[in-house]
Amino acid sequence: MYPLQTTNVMSEQADVIVVGGGSTGCGVVRDLARRGLDAVLVEKGNLTHGTTGRMHGLLHSGGRYAVSDRKSARECIEENRVLREIAGHCVEETGGMFVKRPEDSEEYFREKLEGCRACDIPAEVIDGEEARRREPYLARDVEKAIAVPDHAVDPFRLCVANAADAREHGARIETHAEVTDVLIEDGRVTGVEVEHDTGPGKRVHQQPGTTEEIRARYVVNATGAWAGQLGEMAGVDVEVRPSKGVMTVMNVRQVDTVINRCRPKGDADIVVPHETACILGTTDEEVEDPEDYPEEEWEVDMMIETLSELVPALKDARTLRSFWGVRPLYEPPGTGTDDPTDITRDYFLLDHDERDDLPGMTSIVGGKLTTYRMMAESISDHVCEKLDHDAECDTADVPLPGSEDFSVLREYMDEFGLRSPVGRRSMQRLGSKADDVLKSVDPNPVVCECEGVTRAEVRHAIDEAGSDLNAVRLRTRASMGNCQGGFCTHRIASELTQEYPEPVVRDAEDELYQERWKGQRHALWGRQLSQAMLNHLLHATTMNRDGDPAGLDAGVDFSAFDAGSDAAGDPPGAGDGTDSAAAADGGRAETDGGVDGDR
Ligand SMILES: Cc1cc2nc3c(=O)[nH]c(=O)nc-3n(C[C@H](O)[C@H](O)[C@H](O)COP(=O)(O)OP(=O)(O)OC[C@H]3O[C@@H](n4cnc5c(N)ncnc54)[C@H](O)[C@@H]3O)c2cc1C
C-alpha cells in the first residue's frame, strides 16, 4: 500500500476493500490476504457488530435444512467438517438432536431422516429413553430423536481469528470505521470514504475521529443486512430482506447438546448450549430497517414457554438477557416470497458490473455463519478473476491462529497443572495461543469469576483492541456471565489505567456497563432482577458512579463528609462503634437477601 492524496487523514491505495466485519467480511479478508492481495477491512462497529454477534452460535450439521433446502444442507455439513478441522478452538463438539414430541408429525420425522441421509449428514435414530440418558432434562414425553453432528461455535473468536490471520498476511483491519460514501470515478467504483470513530488504528475513547478516503482496485460489499444501504451509496439496488429473530440467554447449560424440535418450521424450536449458558431461539419476522425494529417482551416469554415443552427446567431457570439479530436474507428480484421463513438461506454474489453496469464492486448477500468460509472462497475466486490475480484458496486446509496444534494444549495442561475450571476455560478460549498469553502476566488473578477470565487474557485483549472494553468482552467473555458485569466491570476497566488517562477509562467503563444493561432490560424478573438491583447499588451507590465528582466538573467538597464522632484523631467509627456496626449490618443484610450465593 502507498499513500495517495490527503483528506482529513492519509489516503491509501489497496487491491481490495472489504466492507463489513461480520463472519463473511472477516472470512473474505483472510482469504484475499492469504492469496497475496493487499486487502483492507472496514467495519463500523467492533468485529461481529452486526448479525454475526447476534446469532445462536450453532454450527449447523445441515439437519435443519435437510427437508426444505438440500443445497444449503449439503453446504452446511461440508463446512461443518472443515471448521472442526481449522477452527477447533472456536467449536465445541456438542452434538445435536432433532426431538419428536407426541404431537409432532411422524411423516416429517421420516422425511428429516431421509433428507439427512440424502445430504450425507450422519444421522442416528434413538428412542426417548436414550435421548434422556444423553440429555436428562429433556421432557418425559419426547418419543424419539435423530442425533446429528450439530455443534456450538463461538462467532466472536472465529471472526477475531480470521481477522488476525488476515493481518498476519498483511491486511489492514479497521474497526469503528464507517463507510459513508462509495467513490465512483469514470463510471467505476474506485474506493470508499470512511469515518473513523476514533483513530484510525486502535480505538481509544476521547481520541478524535478522522475521515479517510481509501482507494482500491475492487470493493466487496459484505455488509449483510446493511448491503442495501451500501448499494444505495453506489447508486445500485441490493434487495436484502432483513428478518429479525429473538434469542434468550439462560444462566446455565440446561442441556449439553443442541436440541432442535423436529417439526417443519415454527418459532422457538432450538436450544444451543453455549459456553456457560444456553441460548434459546428464535423467530423470523421481516423488518424494514436492520437497526430499528421493536424488541418485545412477548417474544422472550414465547421462547421460554414454548421451549419449556422440550426442556421443562427452562421454566424455572434464571434468564440472563435477551437480544435480537437480523438475517441478511436475499432473493433474486421477482421471486416475491411472502413468508420470510420460506426465503432461501443460500448466498448470492451480485456483480454490479453485470447487473448494474457499475464495475469495481460486488455484493455478497444471504448465507449463514456456518458457510462463511465457503462464501468467502467464492467471492475471493470472483475478485481474483476480476483482478486477473492467479492464486489458489487454502483456507479450508490451514488452521486459524489458535487452532494450529491441539496436542500442544494437552501438554500445556499437564505441564502447568491447569486442570482447574479457570485454566480449562482459558485453554478453550485461547487454544494454542494459551501458553504465550497466560505466561505474559504475573501474578495472574481471575478478573471475571463468572466466566473464569484472568488478568492476562484481559490485558492481551486490551493490547489488541485499545480502550474498547466491549471488544475485550467479545475476545474474552469477561462480563458475559451471571453477574453481567456487576462485579467485574470496574476490575476490567482498572486494567486500562496503566496505559490510558482516567477520563478514557471512565468512558470505556460506562460504555461496557451500558452495553451489559441493554440486554438485561428484557430479563428483569426473579434472580436476575435481584442481580440488576445489586449491580445498580454497587455501581451507583457504593462506587457513586451516577454522582461521580469526576464527571461533574467540580472539585470534591471534603468538608461535606462526616468527620466522625471524634474528629480530632480517631478513625471514623472508632468512637462508640455505632457507625461501623450499622454499616456492617446493612452490608450483611444486603448479601443475605441478595444473590451472592447464586452467582
Ligand atoms: C436470530 C438469528 C440466528 C442465527 N443463528 C445462526 C446459527 O445458529 N448458525 C448459523 O450458521 N447462522 C445463523 N444465523 C445467520 C448468521 O448469523 C448470518 O448469516 C451471518 O452472521 C451474517 O454474517 P455477515 O458477515 O454476512 O453479516 P453481519 O454479521 O451483519 O456483518 C455485516 C457487517 O457490516 C457492518 N456494516 C454495515 N454497514 C456498514 C458501513 N456503512 N460501514 C462499515 N461497516 C458496515 C455491520 O456493522 C456488520 O458488522 C442466524 C441469524 C439470525 C438473525
mmCIF file of C-alpha atoms in Angstrom, residues 392-515:
data_model
loop_
_atom_site.group_PDB
_atom_site.id
_atom_site.type_symbol
_atom_site.label_atom_id
_atom_site.label_comp_id
_atom_site.label_asym_id
_atom_site.label_seq_id
_atom_site.Cartn_x
_atom_site.Cartn_y
_atom_site.Cartn_z
ATOM 1 C CA GLU A 392 -5.437 -20.690 -5.000
ATOM 2 C CA CYS A 393 -7.627 -20.648 -1.903
ATOM 3 C CA ASP A 394 -6.090 -22.504 1.059
ATOM 4 C CA THR A 395 -8.489 -21.501 3.861
ATOM 5 C CA ALA A 396 -10.099 -24.944 4.090
ATOM 6 C CA ASP A 397 -6.753 -26.539 4.894
ATOM 7 C CA VAL A 398 -4.809 -24.095 7.040
ATOM 8 C CA PRO A 399 -5.886 -23.855 10.692
ATOM 9 C CA LEU A 400 -6.802 -20.456 12.094
ATOM 10 C CA PRO A 401 -4.497 -18.820 14.654
ATOM 11 C CA GLY A 402 -5.158 -20.526 17.973
ATOM 12 C CA SER A 403 -6.250 -23.816 16.389
ATOM 13 C CA GLU A 404 -2.924 -24.919 14.985
ATOM 14 C CA ASP A 405 -1.905 -27.727 17.261
ATOM 15 C CA PHE A 406 -4.194 -29.064 19.912
ATOM 16 C CA SER A 407 -1.685 -31.581 21.212
ATOM 17 C CA VAL A 408 0.199 -28.504 22.489
ATOM 18 C CA LEU A 409 -2.805 -27.745 24.658
ATOM 19 C CA ARG A 410 -2.879 -31.124 26.298
ATOM 20 C CA GLU A 411 0.843 -30.976 27.017
ATOM 21 C CA TYR A 412 0.444 -27.498 28.374
ATOM 22 C CA MET A 413 -2.378 -28.603 30.658
ATOM 23 C CA ASP A 414 -0.106 -31.280 32.101
ATOM 24 C CA GLU A 415 2.964 -29.082 32.361
ATOM 25 C CA PHE A 416 1.279 -26.284 34.240
ATOM 26 C CA GLY A 417 -1.279 -28.365 36.084
ATOM 27 C CA LEU A 418 -4.003 -26.251 34.520
ATOM 28 C CA ARG A 419 -6.770 -28.607 35.454
ATOM 29 C CA SER A 420 -8.814 -26.047 37.337
ATOM 30 C CA PRO A 421 -12.036 -24.825 35.699
ATOM 31 C CA VAL A 422 -10.397 -21.428 35.156
ATOM 32 C CA GLY A 423 -7.390 -22.999 33.448
ATOM 33 C CA ARG A 424 -9.595 -25.162 31.297
ATOM 34 C CA ARG A 425 -11.773 -22.243 30.233
ATOM 35 C CA SER A 426 -8.702 -20.173 29.336
ATOM 36 C CA MET A 427 -7.392 -23.039 27.258
ATOM 37 C CA GLN A 428 -10.692 -23.382 25.416
ATOM 38 C CA ARG A 429 -10.783 -19.700 24.566
ATOM 39 C CA LEU A 430 -7.150 -19.204 23.675
ATOM 40 C CA GLY A 431 -6.408 -22.516 22.015
ATOM 41 C CA SER A 432 -2.771 -22.907 21.081
ATOM 42 C CA LYS A 433 -2.092 -19.237 21.979
ATOM 43 C CA ALA A 434 -2.702 -20.047 25.659
ATOM 44 C CA ASP A 435 0.934 -20.556 26.527
ATOM 45 C CA ASP A 436 2.031 -17.128 25.304
ATOM 46 C CA VAL A 437 -0.921 -15.255 26.733
ATOM 47 C CA LEU A 438 -1.140 -16.841 30.186
ATOM 48 C CA LYS A 439 2.574 -16.513 30.823
ATOM 49 C CA SER A 440 2.561 -12.811 29.940
ATOM 50 C CA VAL A 441 1.324 -11.523 33.311
ATOM 51 C CA ASP A 442 2.452 -12.453 36.776
ATOM 52 C CA PRO A 443 0.579 -12.628 39.130
ATOM 53 C CA ASN A 444 -2.423 -13.596 37.078
ATOM 54 C CA PRO A 445 -5.577 -13.368 39.215
ATOM 55 C CA VAL A 446 -9.100 -14.046 37.980
ATOM 56 C CA VAL A 447 -10.790 -10.802 36.966
ATOM 57 C CA CYS A 448 -14.197 -12.172 35.907
ATOM 58 C CA GLU A 449 -15.284 -15.060 38.138
ATOM 59 C CA CYS A 450 -18.460 -15.957 36.245
ATOM 60 C CA GLU A 451 -16.538 -16.753 33.052
ATOM 61 C CA GLY A 452 -13.162 -17.577 34.612
ATOM 62 C CA VAL A 453 -11.209 -14.844 32.812
ATOM 63 C CA THR A 454 -7.781 -13.917 34.136
ATOM 64 C CA ARG A 455 -5.905 -10.633 34.000
ATOM 65 C CA ALA A 456 -3.550 -11.984 31.329
ATOM 66 C CA GLU A 457 -6.437 -12.560 28.922
ATOM 67 C CA VAL A 458 -7.888 -9.123 29.608
ATOM 68 C CA ARG A 459 -4.525 -7.427 29.104
ATOM 69 C CA HIS A 460 -3.899 -9.372 25.909
ATOM 70 C CA ALA A 461 -7.285 -8.224 24.562
ATOM 71 C CA ILE A 462 -6.560 -4.606 25.543
ATOM 72 C CA ASP A 463 -3.284 -4.813 23.621
ATOM 73 C CA GLU A 464 -5.275 -5.798 20.546
ATOM 74 C CA ALA A 465 -8.352 -3.612 20.967
ATOM 75 C CA GLY A 466 -7.268 -0.373 22.643
ATOM 76 C CA SER A 467 -9.559 1.102 25.261
ATOM 77 C CA ASP A 468 -12.631 -0.591 23.787
ATOM 78 C CA LEU A 469 -13.867 -2.811 26.620
ATOM 79 C CA ASN A 470 -16.674 -4.219 24.516
ATOM 80 C CA ALA A 471 -14.032 -5.561 22.172
ATOM 81 C CA VAL A 472 -12.270 -7.003 25.237
ATOM 82 C CA ARG A 473 -15.561 -8.605 26.270
ATOM 83 C CA LEU A 474 -16.031 -10.203 22.854
ATOM 84 C CA ARG A 475 -12.499 -11.566 22.870
ATOM 85 C CA THR A 476 -12.529 -12.930 26.427
ATOM 86 C CA ARG A 477 -16.193 -13.297 27.504
ATOM 87 C CA ALA A 478 -15.411 -11.206 30.601
ATOM 88 C CA SER A 479 -18.704 -9.692 31.937
ATOM 89 C CA MET A 480 -20.871 -12.129 29.952
ATOM 90 C CA GLY A 481 -21.798 -14.409 32.857
ATOM 91 C CA ASN A 482 -24.448 -14.342 35.568
ATOM 92 C CA CYS A 483 -23.479 -11.011 37.132
ATOM 93 C CA GLN A 484 -23.471 -9.316 33.699
ATOM 94 C CA GLY A 485 -20.503 -7.181 34.635
ATOM 95 C CA GLY A 486 -21.752 -6.171 38.083
ATOM 96 C CA PHE A 487 -18.671 -7.472 39.868
ATOM 97 C CA CYS A 488 -16.036 -7.292 37.168
ATOM 98 C CA THR A 489 -16.612 -4.203 35.004
ATOM 99 C CA HIS A 490 -14.551 -1.948 37.261
ATOM 100 C CA ARG A 491 -11.797 -4.570 37.569
ATOM 101 C CA ILE A 492 -11.607 -4.919 33.810
ATOM 102 C CA ALA A 493 -11.587 -1.126 33.446
ATOM 103 C CA SER A 494 -8.817 -0.795 36.010
ATOM 104 C CA GLU A 495 -6.567 -2.809 33.681
ATOM 105 C CA LEU A 496 -6.716 0.163 31.312
ATOM 106 C CA THR A 497 -5.247 2.578 33.835
ATOM 107 C CA GLN A 498 -1.628 1.609 33.162
ATOM 108 C CA GLU A 499 -1.934 2.825 29.598
ATOM 109 C CA TYR A 500 -4.773 5.352 29.392
ATOM 110 C CA PRO A 501 -5.726 8.516 31.300
ATOM 111 C CA GLU A 502 -8.594 8.432 33.759
ATOM 112 C CA PRO A 503 -11.281 10.099 31.565
ATOM 113 C CA VAL A 504 -10.691 7.482 28.857
ATOM 114 C CA VAL A 505 -11.034 4.700 31.422
ATOM 115 C CA ARG A 506 -14.287 6.149 32.747
ATOM 116 C CA ASP A 507 -15.817 6.426 29.270
ATOM 117 C CA ALA A 508 -14.737 2.901 28.420
ATOM 118 C CA GLU A 509 -16.226 1.521 31.637
ATOM 119 C CA ASP A 510 -19.517 3.371 31.123
ATOM 120 C CA GLU A 511 -19.810 2.045 27.604
ATOM 121 C CA LEU A 512 -19.305 -1.562 28.686
ATOM 122 C CA TYR A 513 -21.725 -1.191 31.538
ATOM 123 C CA GLN A 514 -24.404 0.323 29.275
ATOM 124 C CA GLU A 515 -23.952 -2.468 26.788
#
